[in-house]
Short mmCIF file of C-alpha atoms in Angstrom, two decimals:
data_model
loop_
_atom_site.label_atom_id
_atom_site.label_comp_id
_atom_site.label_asym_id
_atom_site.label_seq_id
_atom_site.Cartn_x
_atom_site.Cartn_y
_atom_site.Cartn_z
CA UNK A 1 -64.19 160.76 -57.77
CA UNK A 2 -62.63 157.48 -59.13
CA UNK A 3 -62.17 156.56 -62.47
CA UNK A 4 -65.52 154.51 -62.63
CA UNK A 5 -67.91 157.04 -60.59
CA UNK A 6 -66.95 159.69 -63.28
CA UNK A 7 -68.24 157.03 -66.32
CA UNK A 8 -71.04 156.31 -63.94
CA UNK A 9 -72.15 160.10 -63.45
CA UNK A 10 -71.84 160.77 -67.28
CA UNK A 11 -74.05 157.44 -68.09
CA UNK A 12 -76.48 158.77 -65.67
CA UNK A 13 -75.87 162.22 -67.02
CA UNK A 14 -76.47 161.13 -70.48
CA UNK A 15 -79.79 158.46 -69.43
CA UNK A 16 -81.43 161.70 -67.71
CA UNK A 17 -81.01 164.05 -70.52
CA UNK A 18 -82.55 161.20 -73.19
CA UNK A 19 -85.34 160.67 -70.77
CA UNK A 20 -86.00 164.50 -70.50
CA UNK A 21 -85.96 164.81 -74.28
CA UNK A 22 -88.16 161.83 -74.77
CA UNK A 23 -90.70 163.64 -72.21
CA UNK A 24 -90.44 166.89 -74.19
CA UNK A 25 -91.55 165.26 -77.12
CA UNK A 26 -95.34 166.05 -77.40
CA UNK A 27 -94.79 169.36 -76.30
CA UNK A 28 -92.25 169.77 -78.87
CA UNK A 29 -94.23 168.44 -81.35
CA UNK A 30 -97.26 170.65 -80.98
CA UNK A 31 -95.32 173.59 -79.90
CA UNK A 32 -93.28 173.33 -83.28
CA UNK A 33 -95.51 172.71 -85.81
CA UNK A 34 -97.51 175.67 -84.66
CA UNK A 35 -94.89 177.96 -84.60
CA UNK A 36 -93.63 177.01 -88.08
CA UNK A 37 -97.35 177.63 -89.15
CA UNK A 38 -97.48 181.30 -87.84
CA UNK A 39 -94.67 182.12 -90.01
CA UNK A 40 -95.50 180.52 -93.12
CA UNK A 41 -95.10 182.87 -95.84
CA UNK A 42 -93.25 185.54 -94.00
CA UNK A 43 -89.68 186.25 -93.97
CA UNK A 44 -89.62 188.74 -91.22
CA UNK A 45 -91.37 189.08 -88.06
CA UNK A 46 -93.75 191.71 -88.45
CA UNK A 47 -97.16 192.36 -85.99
CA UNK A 48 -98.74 189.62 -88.02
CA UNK A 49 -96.00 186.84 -86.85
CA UNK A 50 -96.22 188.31 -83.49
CA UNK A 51 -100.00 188.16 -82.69
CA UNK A 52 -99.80 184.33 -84.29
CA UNK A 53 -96.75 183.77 -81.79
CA UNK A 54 -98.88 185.02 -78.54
CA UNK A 55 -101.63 182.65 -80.04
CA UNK A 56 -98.93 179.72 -79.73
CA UNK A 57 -97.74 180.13 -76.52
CA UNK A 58 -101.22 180.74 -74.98
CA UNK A 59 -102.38 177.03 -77.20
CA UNK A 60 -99.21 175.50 -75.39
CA UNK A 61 -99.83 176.59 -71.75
CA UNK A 62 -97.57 179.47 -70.99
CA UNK A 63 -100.44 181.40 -69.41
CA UNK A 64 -101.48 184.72 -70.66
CA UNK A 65 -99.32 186.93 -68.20
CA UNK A 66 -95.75 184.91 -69.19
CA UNK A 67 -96.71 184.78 -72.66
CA UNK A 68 -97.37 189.03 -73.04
CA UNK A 69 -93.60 189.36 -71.21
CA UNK A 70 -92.30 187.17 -74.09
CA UNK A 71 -93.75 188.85 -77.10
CA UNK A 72 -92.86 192.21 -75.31
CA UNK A 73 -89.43 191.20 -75.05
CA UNK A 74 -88.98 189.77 -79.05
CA UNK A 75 -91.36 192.92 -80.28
CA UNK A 76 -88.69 195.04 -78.24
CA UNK A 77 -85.01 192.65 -79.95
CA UNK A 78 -86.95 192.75 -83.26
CA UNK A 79 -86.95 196.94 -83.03
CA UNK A 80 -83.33 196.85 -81.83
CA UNK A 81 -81.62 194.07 -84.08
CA UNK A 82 -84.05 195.92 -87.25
CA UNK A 83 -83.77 192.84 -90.05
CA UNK A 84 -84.82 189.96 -88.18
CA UNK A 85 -86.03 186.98 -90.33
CA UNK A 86 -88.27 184.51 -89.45
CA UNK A 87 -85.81 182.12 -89.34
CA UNK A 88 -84.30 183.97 -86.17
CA UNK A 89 -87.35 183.51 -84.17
CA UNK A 90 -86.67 179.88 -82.70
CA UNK A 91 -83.04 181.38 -81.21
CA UNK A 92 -85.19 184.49 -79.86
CA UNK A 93 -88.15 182.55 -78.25
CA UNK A 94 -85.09 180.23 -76.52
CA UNK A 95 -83.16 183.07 -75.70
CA UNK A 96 -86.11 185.09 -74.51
CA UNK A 97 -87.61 181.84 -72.32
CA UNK A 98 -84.15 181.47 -70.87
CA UNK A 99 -83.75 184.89 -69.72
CA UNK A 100 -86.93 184.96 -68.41
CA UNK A 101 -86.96 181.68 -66.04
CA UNK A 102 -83.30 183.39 -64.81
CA UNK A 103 -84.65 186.07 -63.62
CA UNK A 104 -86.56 184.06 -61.00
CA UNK A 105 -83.94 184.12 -58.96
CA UNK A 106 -84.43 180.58 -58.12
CA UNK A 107 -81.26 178.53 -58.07
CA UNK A 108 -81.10 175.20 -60.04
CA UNK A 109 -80.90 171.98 -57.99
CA UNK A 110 -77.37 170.20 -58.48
CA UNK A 111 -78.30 166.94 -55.76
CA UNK A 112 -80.13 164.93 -53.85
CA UNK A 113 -78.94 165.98 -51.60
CA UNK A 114 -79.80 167.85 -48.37
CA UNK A 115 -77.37 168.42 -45.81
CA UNK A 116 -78.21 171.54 -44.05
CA UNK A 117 -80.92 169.70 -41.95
CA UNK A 118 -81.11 166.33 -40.19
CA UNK A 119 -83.93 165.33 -40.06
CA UNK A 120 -84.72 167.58 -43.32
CA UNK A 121 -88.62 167.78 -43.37
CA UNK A 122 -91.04 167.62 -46.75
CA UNK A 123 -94.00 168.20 -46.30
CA UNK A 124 -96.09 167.25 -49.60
CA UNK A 125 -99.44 168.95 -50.59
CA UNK A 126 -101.54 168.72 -53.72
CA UNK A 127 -105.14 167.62 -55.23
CA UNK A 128 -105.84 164.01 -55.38
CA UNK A 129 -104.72 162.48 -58.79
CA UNK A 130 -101.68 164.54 -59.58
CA UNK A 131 -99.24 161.86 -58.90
CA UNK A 132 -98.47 163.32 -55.33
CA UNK A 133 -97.58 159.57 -54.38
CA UNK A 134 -95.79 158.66 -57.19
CA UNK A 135 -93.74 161.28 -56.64
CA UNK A 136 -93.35 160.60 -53.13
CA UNK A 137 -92.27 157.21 -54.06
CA UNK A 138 -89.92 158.00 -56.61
CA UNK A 139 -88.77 160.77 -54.62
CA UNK A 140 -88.17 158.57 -51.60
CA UNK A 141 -86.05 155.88 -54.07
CA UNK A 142 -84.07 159.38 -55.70
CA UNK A 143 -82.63 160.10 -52.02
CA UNK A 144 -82.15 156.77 -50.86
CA UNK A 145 -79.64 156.42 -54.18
CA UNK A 146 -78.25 159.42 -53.07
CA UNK A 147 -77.24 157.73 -49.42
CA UNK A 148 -80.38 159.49 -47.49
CA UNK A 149 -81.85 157.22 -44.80
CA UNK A 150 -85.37 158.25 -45.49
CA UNK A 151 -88.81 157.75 -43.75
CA UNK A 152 -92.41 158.51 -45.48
CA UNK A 153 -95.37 159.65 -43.14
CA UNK A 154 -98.79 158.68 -44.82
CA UNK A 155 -100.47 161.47 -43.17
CA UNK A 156 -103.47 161.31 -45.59
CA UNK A 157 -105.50 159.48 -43.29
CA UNK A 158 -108.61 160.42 -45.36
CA UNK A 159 -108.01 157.91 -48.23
CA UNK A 160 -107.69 154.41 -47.66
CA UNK A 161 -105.86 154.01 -51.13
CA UNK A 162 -103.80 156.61 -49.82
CA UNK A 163 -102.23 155.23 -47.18
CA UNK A 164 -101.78 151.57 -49.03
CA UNK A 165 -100.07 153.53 -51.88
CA UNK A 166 -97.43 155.11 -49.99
CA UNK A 167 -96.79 151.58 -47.69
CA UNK A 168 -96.48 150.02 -51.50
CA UNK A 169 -94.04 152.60 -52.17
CA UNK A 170 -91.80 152.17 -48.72
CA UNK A 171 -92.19 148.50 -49.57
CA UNK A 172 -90.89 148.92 -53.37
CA UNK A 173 -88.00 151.41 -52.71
CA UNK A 174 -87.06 150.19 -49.27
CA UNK A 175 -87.72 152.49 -46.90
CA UNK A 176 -89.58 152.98 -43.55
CA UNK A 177 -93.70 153.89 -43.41
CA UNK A 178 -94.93 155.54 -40.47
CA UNK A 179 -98.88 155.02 -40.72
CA UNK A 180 -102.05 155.28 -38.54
CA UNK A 181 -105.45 153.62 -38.90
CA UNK A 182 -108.11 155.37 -41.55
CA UNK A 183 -109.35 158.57 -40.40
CA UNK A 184 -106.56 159.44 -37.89
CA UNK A 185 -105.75 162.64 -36.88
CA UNK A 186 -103.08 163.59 -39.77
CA UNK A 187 -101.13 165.52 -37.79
CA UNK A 188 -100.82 162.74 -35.15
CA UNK A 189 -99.25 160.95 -37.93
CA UNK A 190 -96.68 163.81 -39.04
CA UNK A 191 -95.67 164.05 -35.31
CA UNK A 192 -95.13 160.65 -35.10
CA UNK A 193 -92.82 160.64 -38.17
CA UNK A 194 -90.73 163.23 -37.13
CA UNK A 195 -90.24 162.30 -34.05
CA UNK A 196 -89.39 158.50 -35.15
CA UNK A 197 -87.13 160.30 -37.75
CA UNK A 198 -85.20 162.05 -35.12
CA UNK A 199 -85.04 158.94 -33.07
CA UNK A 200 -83.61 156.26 -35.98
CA UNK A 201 -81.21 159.10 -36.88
CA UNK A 202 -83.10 159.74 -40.57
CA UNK A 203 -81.86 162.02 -43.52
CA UNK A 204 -85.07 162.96 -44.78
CA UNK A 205 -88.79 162.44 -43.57
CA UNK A 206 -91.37 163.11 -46.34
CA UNK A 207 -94.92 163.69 -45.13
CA UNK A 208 -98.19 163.11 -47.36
CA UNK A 209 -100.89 165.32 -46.68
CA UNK A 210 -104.99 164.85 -47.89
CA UNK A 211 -105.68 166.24 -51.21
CA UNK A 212 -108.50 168.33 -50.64
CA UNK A 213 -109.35 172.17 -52.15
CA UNK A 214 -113.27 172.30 -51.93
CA UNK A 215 -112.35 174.10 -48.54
CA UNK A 216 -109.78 176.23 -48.71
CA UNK A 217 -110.16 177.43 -45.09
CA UNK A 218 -110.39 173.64 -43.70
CA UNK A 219 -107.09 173.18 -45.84
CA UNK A 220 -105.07 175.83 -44.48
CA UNK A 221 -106.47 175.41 -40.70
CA UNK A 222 -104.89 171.37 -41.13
CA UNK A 223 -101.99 172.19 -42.89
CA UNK A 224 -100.78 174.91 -40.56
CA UNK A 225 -101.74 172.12 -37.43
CA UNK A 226 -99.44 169.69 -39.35
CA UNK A 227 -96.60 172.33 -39.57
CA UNK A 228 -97.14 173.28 -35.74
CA UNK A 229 -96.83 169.82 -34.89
CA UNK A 230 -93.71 169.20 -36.48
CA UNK A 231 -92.09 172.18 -34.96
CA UNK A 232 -92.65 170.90 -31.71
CA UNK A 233 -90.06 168.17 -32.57
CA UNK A 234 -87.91 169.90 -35.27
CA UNK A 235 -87.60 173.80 -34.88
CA UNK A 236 -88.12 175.00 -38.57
CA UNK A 237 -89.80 172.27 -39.96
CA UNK A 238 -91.55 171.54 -42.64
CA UNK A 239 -87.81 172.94 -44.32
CA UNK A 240 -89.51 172.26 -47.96
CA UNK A 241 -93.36 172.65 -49.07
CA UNK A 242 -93.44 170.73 -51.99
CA UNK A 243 -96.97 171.23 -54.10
CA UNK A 244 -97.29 168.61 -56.93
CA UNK A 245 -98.70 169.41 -60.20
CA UNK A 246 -100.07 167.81 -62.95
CA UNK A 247 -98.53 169.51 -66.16
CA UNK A 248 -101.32 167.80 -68.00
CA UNK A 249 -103.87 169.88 -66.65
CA UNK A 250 -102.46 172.85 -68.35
CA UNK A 251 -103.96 176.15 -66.93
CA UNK A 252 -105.48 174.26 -64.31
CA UNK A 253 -102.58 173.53 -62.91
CA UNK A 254 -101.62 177.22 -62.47
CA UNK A 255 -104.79 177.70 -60.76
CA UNK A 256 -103.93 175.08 -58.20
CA UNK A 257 -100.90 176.64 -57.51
CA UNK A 258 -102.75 179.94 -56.68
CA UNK A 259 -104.78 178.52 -54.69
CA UNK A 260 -102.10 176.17 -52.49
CA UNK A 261 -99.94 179.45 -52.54
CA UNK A 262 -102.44 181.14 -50.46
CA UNK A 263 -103.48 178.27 -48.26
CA UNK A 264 -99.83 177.19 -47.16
CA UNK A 265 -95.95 178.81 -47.52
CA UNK A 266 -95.16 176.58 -50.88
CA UNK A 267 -91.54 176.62 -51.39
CA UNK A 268 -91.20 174.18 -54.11
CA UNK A 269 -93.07 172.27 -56.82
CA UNK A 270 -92.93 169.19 -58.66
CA UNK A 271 -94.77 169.22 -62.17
CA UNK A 272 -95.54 165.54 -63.21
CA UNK A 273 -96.15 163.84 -66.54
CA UNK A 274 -94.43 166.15 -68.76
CA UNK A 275 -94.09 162.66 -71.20
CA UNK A 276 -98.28 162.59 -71.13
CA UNK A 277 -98.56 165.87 -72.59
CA UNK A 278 -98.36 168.29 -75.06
CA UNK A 279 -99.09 171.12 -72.20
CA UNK A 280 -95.17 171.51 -71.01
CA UNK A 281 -95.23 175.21 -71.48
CA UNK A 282 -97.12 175.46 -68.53
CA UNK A 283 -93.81 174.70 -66.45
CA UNK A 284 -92.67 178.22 -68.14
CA UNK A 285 -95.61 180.21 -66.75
CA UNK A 286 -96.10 178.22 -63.62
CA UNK A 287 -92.15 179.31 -62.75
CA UNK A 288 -92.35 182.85 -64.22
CA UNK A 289 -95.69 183.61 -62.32
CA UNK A 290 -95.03 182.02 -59.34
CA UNK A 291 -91.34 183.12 -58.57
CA UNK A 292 -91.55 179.45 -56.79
CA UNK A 293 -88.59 176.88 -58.19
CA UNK A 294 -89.96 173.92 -59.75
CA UNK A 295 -87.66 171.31 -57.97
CA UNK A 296 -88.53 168.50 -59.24
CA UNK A 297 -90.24 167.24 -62.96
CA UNK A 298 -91.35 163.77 -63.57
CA UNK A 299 -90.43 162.65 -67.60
CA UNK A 300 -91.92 159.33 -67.44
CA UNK A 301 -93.22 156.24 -65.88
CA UNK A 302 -90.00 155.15 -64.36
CA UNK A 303 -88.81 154.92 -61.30
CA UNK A 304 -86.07 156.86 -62.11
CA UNK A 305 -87.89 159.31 -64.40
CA UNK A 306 -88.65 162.01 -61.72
CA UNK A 307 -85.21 164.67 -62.09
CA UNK A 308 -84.14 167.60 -61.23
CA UNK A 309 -85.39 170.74 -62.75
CA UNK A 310 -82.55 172.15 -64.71
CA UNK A 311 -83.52 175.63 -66.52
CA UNK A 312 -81.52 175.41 -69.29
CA UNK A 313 -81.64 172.14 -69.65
CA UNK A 314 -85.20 172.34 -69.88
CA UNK A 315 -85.37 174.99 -72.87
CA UNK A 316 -82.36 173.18 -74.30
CA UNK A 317 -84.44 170.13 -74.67
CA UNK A 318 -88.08 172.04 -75.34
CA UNK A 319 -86.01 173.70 -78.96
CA UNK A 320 -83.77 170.64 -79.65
#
């Protein structure tokens, strides 16, 4: 790496982290002033600090399950360390959250890049208004910068809008569309961009699916023809199931994700407008529940704005 790559990186290093903070904001915000509230008056954490502590994380998304592991785990350092003010429990919650999201197992994403498979299939699923498109498009722009030749399959044939949002998108970040008329067969249209991804030599074909749950049975019978399809020109593919969230929903996100879980083999998620929300613990229970990696998390309206999911980075930010 010259001389001017390495400035380059850090700049870019530096932009990401200020636009991650600047997303955490609302969440920090709420989730801050209403832990400093549970405490007021105390100097230790007793059952008292505790039971206003679960109240806090439930109030700021974490889910119910998540949010009994991490009282459990302060309850059981508070026992151990004996003494602990209230002035500890900011380093404990981090600590605790940090721990916890590392036990997933699930390894933190470094690149955007994907070598291992050419073309590398994503197939995208997800309810209608969670910024599945958006994130298509911005993920599309994200691995073009990164070098990827990339092709976008608008496979929601259902959806007029649909299909015009992701040819905007191909338009605005400069990559190929593969489309059919309205009301196509969508997996006509994912064979079709797989098979024109294999033929122009592409990095990375992303496929848009419909965003329908009303039937979860009619979802899983099209979503397993789609990944049949596919196979037929690339052994193995879709390689990533990406499910998009809206972290504004709060706990309504997390019962999306149940119910995508069971309907298709989700390997990854993307949790959008983090900056619209104060709801951002929900990316804490959604990833501790789940045992899914969150891949991707969008921090704003830019085209830049959708990043990596970095752990630490994350709970860094959330207690800055």
């Amino acid at each position: 790496m010259g001389l001017f790559d390495f400035f380059k990186k850090k700049q870019e290093t530096a932009e990401a982290q200020e636009a991650l903070d600047k997303g955490l904001e609302k969440t920090k915000e709420g989730f801050f002033s209403k832990i400093t509230k549970a405490v007021v008056g105390k100097s230790t954490i007793d059952d008292e600090v505790l039971d206003n502590l679960e109240e806090v994380l439930v109030m700021s998304d974490v889910g119910v399950t998540t949010t009994l592991k991490i009282v459990d785990r302060i309850q059981q350092r508070v026992a151990r360390d004996k003494y602990v003010g209230t002035e500890d429990l900011n380093r404990l919650l981090k600590e605790e959250i940090q721990a916890l999201l590392a036990e997933n197992n699930s390894n933190d994403f470094e690149t955007f890049e994907y070598g291992a498979h050419k073309p590398y299939v994503i197939m995208v699923v997800g309810v209608n208004g969670v910024g599945k498109t958006t994130t298509i498009g911005k993920l599309a722009h994200q691995l073009k910068e990164a070098g990827n030749k990339v092709v976008l399959g608008a496979a929601d044939t259902f959806r007029a809008a649909a299909v015009d949002q992701i040819k905007l998108w191909g338009e605005r970040v400069g990559v190929r569309v593969v489309a059919q008329p309205m009301g196509s067969d969508p997996a006509s249209v994912a064979y079709d961009t797989v098979k024109s991804a294999v033929a122009n030599g592409d990095d990375v074909a992303i496929i848009d699916t419909a965003g329908r749950l009303h039937n979860k049975v009619g979802l899983m019978n099209e979503l397993t023809k789609i990944k049949n399809v596919m196979q037929k020109v690339v052994p193995g593919a879709p390689h990533e199931i990406l499910l998009v969230l809206d972290a504004s929903t709060g706990q309504n996100a997390i019962e999306q994700a149940t119910q995508f879980t069971q309907a298709t083999d989700v390997n990854a998620l993307a949790l959008t407008k983090l900056d619209g929300t104060a709801k951002g613990g929900v990316v804490i229970g959604i990833s501790d529940q789940f045992k899914i990696p969150v891949k991707y998390i969008g921090v704003g309206e830019k085209i830049g704005d959708l990043q990596l999911f970095n752990k630490k980075d994350f709970v860094d930010s959330l207690f800055k």
